C-alpha cells in the first residue's frame, strides 16, 4: 500500500503545468477506468491498497478545465506496484 505522486505532473493546460483545484484556471481530475486495488484521488494521486499484487496498472483519467468544463483530455498513466 501507499500513495503515488500526482499523475498530472506531465499534464499541461495552454502550455503551462496543470494545477488541480477548484479555482479558475485549475483543472479537475476524474477517473475513467481505475483498476481494482487502486483509488484515484481528487488531487491526482493514486492510493494503492495493501496487498495489491505487483504489476503495472493502467489508470485512465480525464482532466477538465474549471472555467471551461467541456475542455477536457483523457490520459492513461501506468502505475507500477512493486513487491513489498
XYZ file of C-alpha atoms in Angstrom:
84
model
C 0.000 0.000 0.000
C 0.917 3.626 -0.399
C 0.232 6.765 -2.417
C 1.866 7.891 -5.668
C 2.895 11.368 -6.697
C 0.322 13.212 -8.806
C -0.268 11.591 -12.186
C -0.845 15.091 -13.573
C 2.824 16.084 -13.200
C 3.317 15.958 -17.001
C -0.085 17.396 -17.961
C -0.399 20.936 -19.292
C -3.156 23.468 -19.929
C -2.415 26.131 -22.525
C 1.272 25.195 -22.343
C 1.590 25.521 -18.559
C 1.647 22.730 -15.966
C -1.846 21.999 -14.643
C -2.901 22.907 -11.137
C -5.543 20.617 -9.656
C -8.177 22.534 -7.736
C -11.448 24.414 -7.967
C -10.276 27.943 -8.826
C -10.491 29.439 -12.327
C -7.500 28.248 -14.342
C -7.313 24.974 -12.389
C -8.371 21.526 -13.574
C -10.372 18.718 -12.021
C -9.347 15.058 -12.187
C -11.923 12.316 -12.738
C -11.297 8.595 -13.011
C -12.454 6.927 -16.229
C -11.050 3.440 -15.633
C -9.240 2.690 -12.386
C -8.163 -0.911 -11.674
C -9.310 -2.729 -8.549
C -6.952 -2.069 -5.645
C -6.190 1.475 -6.785
C -8.044 4.682 -5.909
C -7.649 7.867 -7.936
C -7.738 10.805 -5.529
C -9.116 14.269 -6.351
C -5.567 15.712 -6.227
C -4.363 13.372 -8.997
C -2.501 10.962 -6.744
C -3.306 7.250 -6.604
C -3.659 5.271 -3.387
C -2.651 1.629 -3.684
C -4.424 -0.701 -1.280
C -2.356 -3.011 0.896
C -1.868 -6.472 -0.628
C -2.405 -5.272 -4.202
C -0.478 -7.753 -6.389
C 2.703 -6.468 -8.011
C 2.267 -5.378 -11.611
C 1.667 -2.467 -13.948
C -1.809 -0.976 -13.763
C -3.177 1.425 -16.413
C -5.160 4.258 -14.808
C -7.335 6.203 -17.246
C -8.474 9.633 -16.096
C -9.715 12.897 -17.530
C -8.659 16.417 -16.685
C -11.135 19.238 -17.306
C -10.612 22.974 -17.087
C -12.625 24.514 -14.228
C -13.668 27.652 -16.155
C -14.427 25.639 -19.321
C -15.610 22.180 -18.178
C -16.018 20.974 -21.768
C -12.269 21.478 -22.345
C -11.116 18.024 -21.284
C -8.483 15.492 -22.155
C -8.301 11.811 -21.314
C -4.993 10.282 -20.276
C -3.747 6.794 -19.413
C -0.896 6.588 -16.897
C 0.727 3.360 -15.790
C 1.102 2.829 -12.059
C 3.775 0.287 -11.196
C 3.177 -1.668 -7.996
C 6.251 -3.487 -6.768
C 6.596 -6.411 -4.440
C 6.784 -5.262 -0.807
